[in-house]
Amino acid sequence: MKTKTQLERIAKSYDRHFIEYGKKDALSYDNLPDYITNDPEYPYWKNERESNWQDNRCIDLKDYLSPAKNMNFIHLGCSLSLKLKGYDKWPSTYYGVDISKETIQFLYEYIAENSLSIGSLYCGSVHETPFAESYFDIGDCIGVLEYYEKNFVLKAIQEFHRIMKPDGKFVLDIPNITSPSGRAMMLIEEYMGRPDRFDMPPQEFEDMIKDYFEIDDSDRIRNESHMGMVYFYCLRCKKQFKHKH
């Protein structure tokens, strides 16, 4: 599938949530069809999701990134996390990118209603952003790369590398395509109109990023038998500092 077509499908799917549900906070996974709920791997996904898997992961995103007042933070594929995940309480300056124009509009309204001060929001793809090189101290990209094949993923990694400062900290996740919950997640995302296209085992992904980021921590490295639906990675940007003359 061409990248442009996939990008349009993802944007349309997330836009549809706001068109159908208005300002409802969370994306809805209610009323899934029988062919999904009867799938033998669906209970693995359901149990993991109900256990607040993101909040209970071994790696704590905020502890690793250590946001501070003088830092610029980039949130790639931001969705509603500014509100739902407490990013609006971080001392760092927030910048968000999301492909869904309805999501961006919702965030602008939330920011205005709560008199928040941020850097900026951008509606577009994570692999092409308008930010200057080496602009961000910290960043993350959660729940995004699952939608794309390796050629796009490489472009995204290169863009993350471009906008991060030397030694900047970055957190991302990729789907665990070998786990039952991961395969069930792919089935559900296909039904939601945003099919997962990620096609790499973790070792291939790690080989891809090694020229751009150093892995500080990963739940895969901590536990090679990890069977959750995703792998989280704590990364540090490999980039030479530019000396001022």
Tab-separated table of N, CA and C in Angstrom, residues 122-188:
chain	number	residue	atom	x	y	z
A	122	TYR	N	0.998	20.766	15.328
A	122	TYR	CA	1.139	20.639	13.876
A	122	TYR	C	0.326	19.460	13.400
A	123	CYS	N	-0.507	19.673	12.382
A	123	CYS	CA	-1.290	18.601	11.784
A	123	CYS	C	-0.537	18.057	10.577
A	124	GLY	N	-0.034	16.840	10.714
A	124	GLY	CA	0.729	16.244	9.631
A	124	GLY	C	1.338	14.934	10.067
A	125	SER	N	2.152	14.370	9.205
A	125	SER	CA	2.770	13.070	9.466
A	125	SER	C	4.044	13.216	10.285
A	126	VAL	N	4.342	12.199	11.070
A	126	VAL	CA	5.523	12.235	11.937
A	126	VAL	C	6.826	12.139	11.145
A	127	HIS	N	6.757	11.719	9.879
A	127	HIS	CA	8.000	11.557	9.108
A	127	HIS	C	8.411	12.830	8.382
A	128	GLU	N	7.578	13.863	8.452
A	128	GLU	CA	7.898	15.161	7.852
A	128	GLU	C	7.330	16.249	8.751
A	129	THR	N	8.164	16.847	9.569
A	129	THR	CA	7.694	17.879	10.500
A	129	THR	C	8.353	19.220	10.171
A	130	PRO	N	7.776	20.320	10.655
A	130	PRO	CA	8.297	21.642	10.304
A	130	PRO	C	9.368	22.173	11.256
A	131	PHE	N	9.839	21.353	12.179
A	131	PHE	CA	10.711	21.845	13.229
A	131	PHE	C	12.176	21.896	12.792
A	132	ALA	N	12.914	22.781	13.430
A	132	ALA	CA	14.328	22.960	13.109
A	132	ALA	C	15.141	21.754	13.574
A	133	GLU	N	16.277	21.566	12.968
A	133	GLU	CA	17.172	20.484	13.354
A	133	GLU	C	17.630	20.667	14.799
A	134	SER	N	17.703	19.575	15.527
A	134	SER	CA	18.207	19.557	16.907
A	134	SER	C	17.451	20.527	17.815
A	135	TYR	N	16.121	20.557	17.678
A	135	TYR	CA	15.315	21.518	18.426
A	135	TYR	C	14.824	20.972	19.768
A	136	PHE	N	14.704	19.651	19.876
A	136	PHE	CA	14.040	19.071	21.041
A	136	PHE	C	15.005	18.333	21.965
A	137	ASP	N	14.772	18.542	23.263
A	137	ASP	CA	15.562	17.869	24.296
A	137	ASP	C	15.037	16.467	24.565
A	138	ILE	N	13.722	16.319	24.549
A	138	ILE	CA	13.068	15.048	24.854
A	138	ILE	C	11.891	14.862	23.904
A	139	GLY	N	11.467	13.607	23.716
A	139	GLY	CA	10.336	13.367	22.842
A	139	GLY	C	9.822	11.952	22.961
A	140	ASP	N	8.642	11.711	22.372
A	140	ASP	CA	8.136	10.345	22.293
A	140	ASP	C	7.242	10.178	21.080
A	141	CYS	N	7.049	8.907	20.722
A	141	CYS	CA	6.175	8.532	19.612
A	141	CYS	C	5.557	7.191	19.982
A	142	ILE	N	4.339	7.233	20.512
A	142	ILE	CA	3.674	6.041	21.049
A	142	ILE	C	2.438	5.716	20.210
A	143	GLY	N	2.314	4.457	19.796
A	143	GLY	CA	1.134	4.018	19.073
A	143	GLY	C	1.023	4.546	17.660
A	144	VAL	N	2.162	4.759	17.006
A	144	VAL	CA	2.169	5.324	15.655
A	144	VAL	C	2.842	4.399	14.645
A	145	LEU	N	4.031	3.942	14.955
A	145	LEU	CA	4.808	3.183	13.976
A	145	LEU	C	4.138	1.873	13.582
A	146	GLU	N	3.216	1.400	14.398
A	146	GLU	CA	2.510	0.147	14.092
A	146	GLU	C	1.779	0.191	12.751
A	147	TYR	N	1.439	1.398	12.283
A	147	TYR	CA	0.630	1.527	11.081
A	147	TYR	C	1.430	1.475	9.782
A	148	TYR	N	2.763	1.379	9.881
A	148	TYR	CA	3.572	1.575	8.678
A	148	TYR	C	4.618	0.483	8.472
A	149	GLU	N	4.952	0.246	7.206
A	149	GLU	CA	5.975	-0.720	6.844
A	149	GLU	C	7.357	-0.104	7.012
A	150	LYS	N	8.370	-0.954	6.846
A	150	LYS	CA	9.732	-0.574	7.231
A	150	LYS	C	10.272	0.644	6.486
A	151	ASN	N	9.899	0.861	5.229
A	151	ASN	CA	10.424	2.023	4.504
A	151	ASN	C	9.970	3.330	5.148
A	152	PHE	N	8.704	3.381	5.543
A	152	PHE	CA	8.195	4.571	6.225
A	152	PHE	C	8.805	4.690	7.619
A	153	VAL	N	8.901	3.571	8.322
A	153	VAL	CA	9.463	3.591	9.674
A	153	VAL	C	10.874	4.168	9.651
A	154	LEU	N	11.671	3.792	8.660
A	154	LEU	CA	13.024	4.336	8.553
A	154	LEU	C	12.988	5.844	8.343
A	155	LYS	N	12.106	6.332	7.488
A	155	LYS	CA	11.984	7.777	7.273
A	155	LYS	C	11.589	8.482	8.566
A	156	ALA	N	10.696	7.863	9.328
A	156	ALA	CA	10.277	8.452	10.597
A	156	ALA	C	11.438	8.504	11.584
A	157	ILE	N	12.207	7.421	11.676
A	157	ILE	CA	13.363	7.390	12.576
A	157	ILE	C	14.358	8.469	12.191
A	158	GLN	N	14.578	8.646	10.907
A	158	GLN	CA	15.509	9.680	10.439
A	158	GLN	C	15.004	11.073	10.787
A	159	GLU	N	13.686	11.264	10.733
A	159	GLU	CA	13.121	12.564	11.112
A	159	GLU	C	13.225	12.787	12.615
A	160	PHE	N	12.961	11.748	13.400
A	160	PHE	CA	13.117	11.874	14.849
A	160	PHE	C	14.553	12.272	15.180
A	161	HIS	N	15.481	11.624	14.517
A	161	HIS	CA	16.905	11.897	14.730
A	161	HIS	C	17.247	13.339	14.346
A	162	ARG	N	16.677	13.821	13.250
A	162	ARG	CA	16.966	15.181	12.783
A	162	ARG	C	16.540	16.233	13.795
A	163	ILE	N	15.357	16.073	14.385
A	163	ILE	CA	14.826	17.141	15.241
A	163	ILE	C	15.274	17.030	16.696
A	164	MET	N	15.867	15.903	17.074
A	164	MET	CA	16.335	15.741	18.447
A	164	MET	C	17.733	16.317	18.627
A	165	LYS	N	17.996	16.862	19.803
A	165	LYS	CA	19.322	17.361	20.125
A	165	LYS	C	20.294	16.195	20.339
A	166	PRO	N	21.576	16.433	20.169
A	166	PRO	CA	22.549	15.392	20.498
A	166	PRO	C	22.342	14.901	21.927
A	167	ASP	N	22.294	13.610	22.096
A	167	ASP	CA	22.106	12.974	23.396
A	167	ASP	C	20.689	13.170	23.937
A	168	GLY	N	19.774	13.694	23.105
A	168	GLY	CA	18.393	13.871	23.539
A	168	GLY	C	17.717	12.535	23.785
A	169	LYS	N	16.807	12.518	24.746
A	169	LYS	CA	16.115	11.282	25.113
A	169	LYS	C	14.800	11.156	24.348
A	170	PHE	N	14.530	9.930	23.883
A	170	PHE	CA	13.346	9.690	23.065
A	170	PHE	C	12.764	8.326	23.410
A	171	VAL	N	11.438	8.250	23.537
A	171	VAL	CA	10.752	6.991	23.827
A	171	VAL	C	9.815	6.664	22.672
A	172	LEU	N	9.818	5.417	22.234
A	172	LEU	CA	8.874	4.974	21.213
A	172	LEU	C	8.455	3.532	21.491
A	173	ASP	N	7.434	3.098	20.767
A	173	ASP	CA	7.030	1.695	20.871
A	173	ASP	C	6.799	1.121	19.493
A	174	ILE	N	6.903	-0.197	19.405
A	174	ILE	CA	6.574	-0.938	18.188
A	174	ILE	C	5.709	-2.125	18.592
A	175	PRO	N	4.873	-2.627	17.687
A	175	PRO	CA	4.035	-3.778	18.050
A	175	PRO	C	4.853	-5.050	18.151
A	176	ASN	N	4.438	-5.903	19.055
A	176	ASN	CA	5.038	-7.227	19.186
A	176	ASN	C	4.232	-8.175	18.298
A	177	ILE	N	4.677	-8.354	17.067
A	177	ILE	CA	3.902	-9.108	16.087
A	177	ILE	C	3.917	-10.612	16.361
A	178	THR	N	4.695	-11.036	17.351
A	178	THR	CA	4.745	-12.461	17.690
A	178	THR	C	3.835	-12.826	18.854
A	179	SER	N	3.237	-11.842	19.528
A	179	SER	CA	2.432	-12.131	20.715
A	179	SER	C	0.951	-12.267	20.362
A	180	PRO	N	0.196	-13.071	21.104
A	180	PRO	CA	-1.246	-13.188	20.848
A	180	PRO	C	-1.970	-11.849	20.959
A	181	SER	N	-1.640	-11.068	21.976
A	181	SER	CA	-2.311	-9.771	22.143
A	181	SER	C	-1.930	-8.817	21.019
A	182	GLY	N	-0.681	-8.915	20.546
A	182	GLY	CA	-0.245	-8.081	19.435
A	182	GLY	C	-0.982	-8.417	18.147
A	183	ARG	N	-1.172	-9.713	17.905
A	183	ARG	CA	-1.901	-10.123	16.694
A	183	ARG	C	-3.372	-9.741	16.796
A	184	ALA	N	-3.949	-9.845	17.987
A	184	ALA	CA	-5.345	-9.425	18.175
A	184	ALA	C	-5.486	-7.923	17.967
A	185	MET	N	-4.490	-7.153	18.444
A	185	MET	CA	-4.504	-5.703	18.247
A	185	MET	C	-4.519	-5.371	16.757
A	186	MET	N	-3.739	-6.101	15.966
A	186	MET	CA	-3.697	-5.854	14.532
A	186	MET	C	-5.055	-6.132	13.889
A	187	LEU	N	-5.733	-7.164	14.348
A	187	LEU	CA	-7.062	-7.490	13.839
A	187	LEU	C	-8.056	-6.375	14.156
A	188	ILE	N	-7.968	-5.841	15.365
A	188	ILE	CA	-8.876	-4.775	15.795
A	188	ILE	C	-8.597	-3.481	15.039
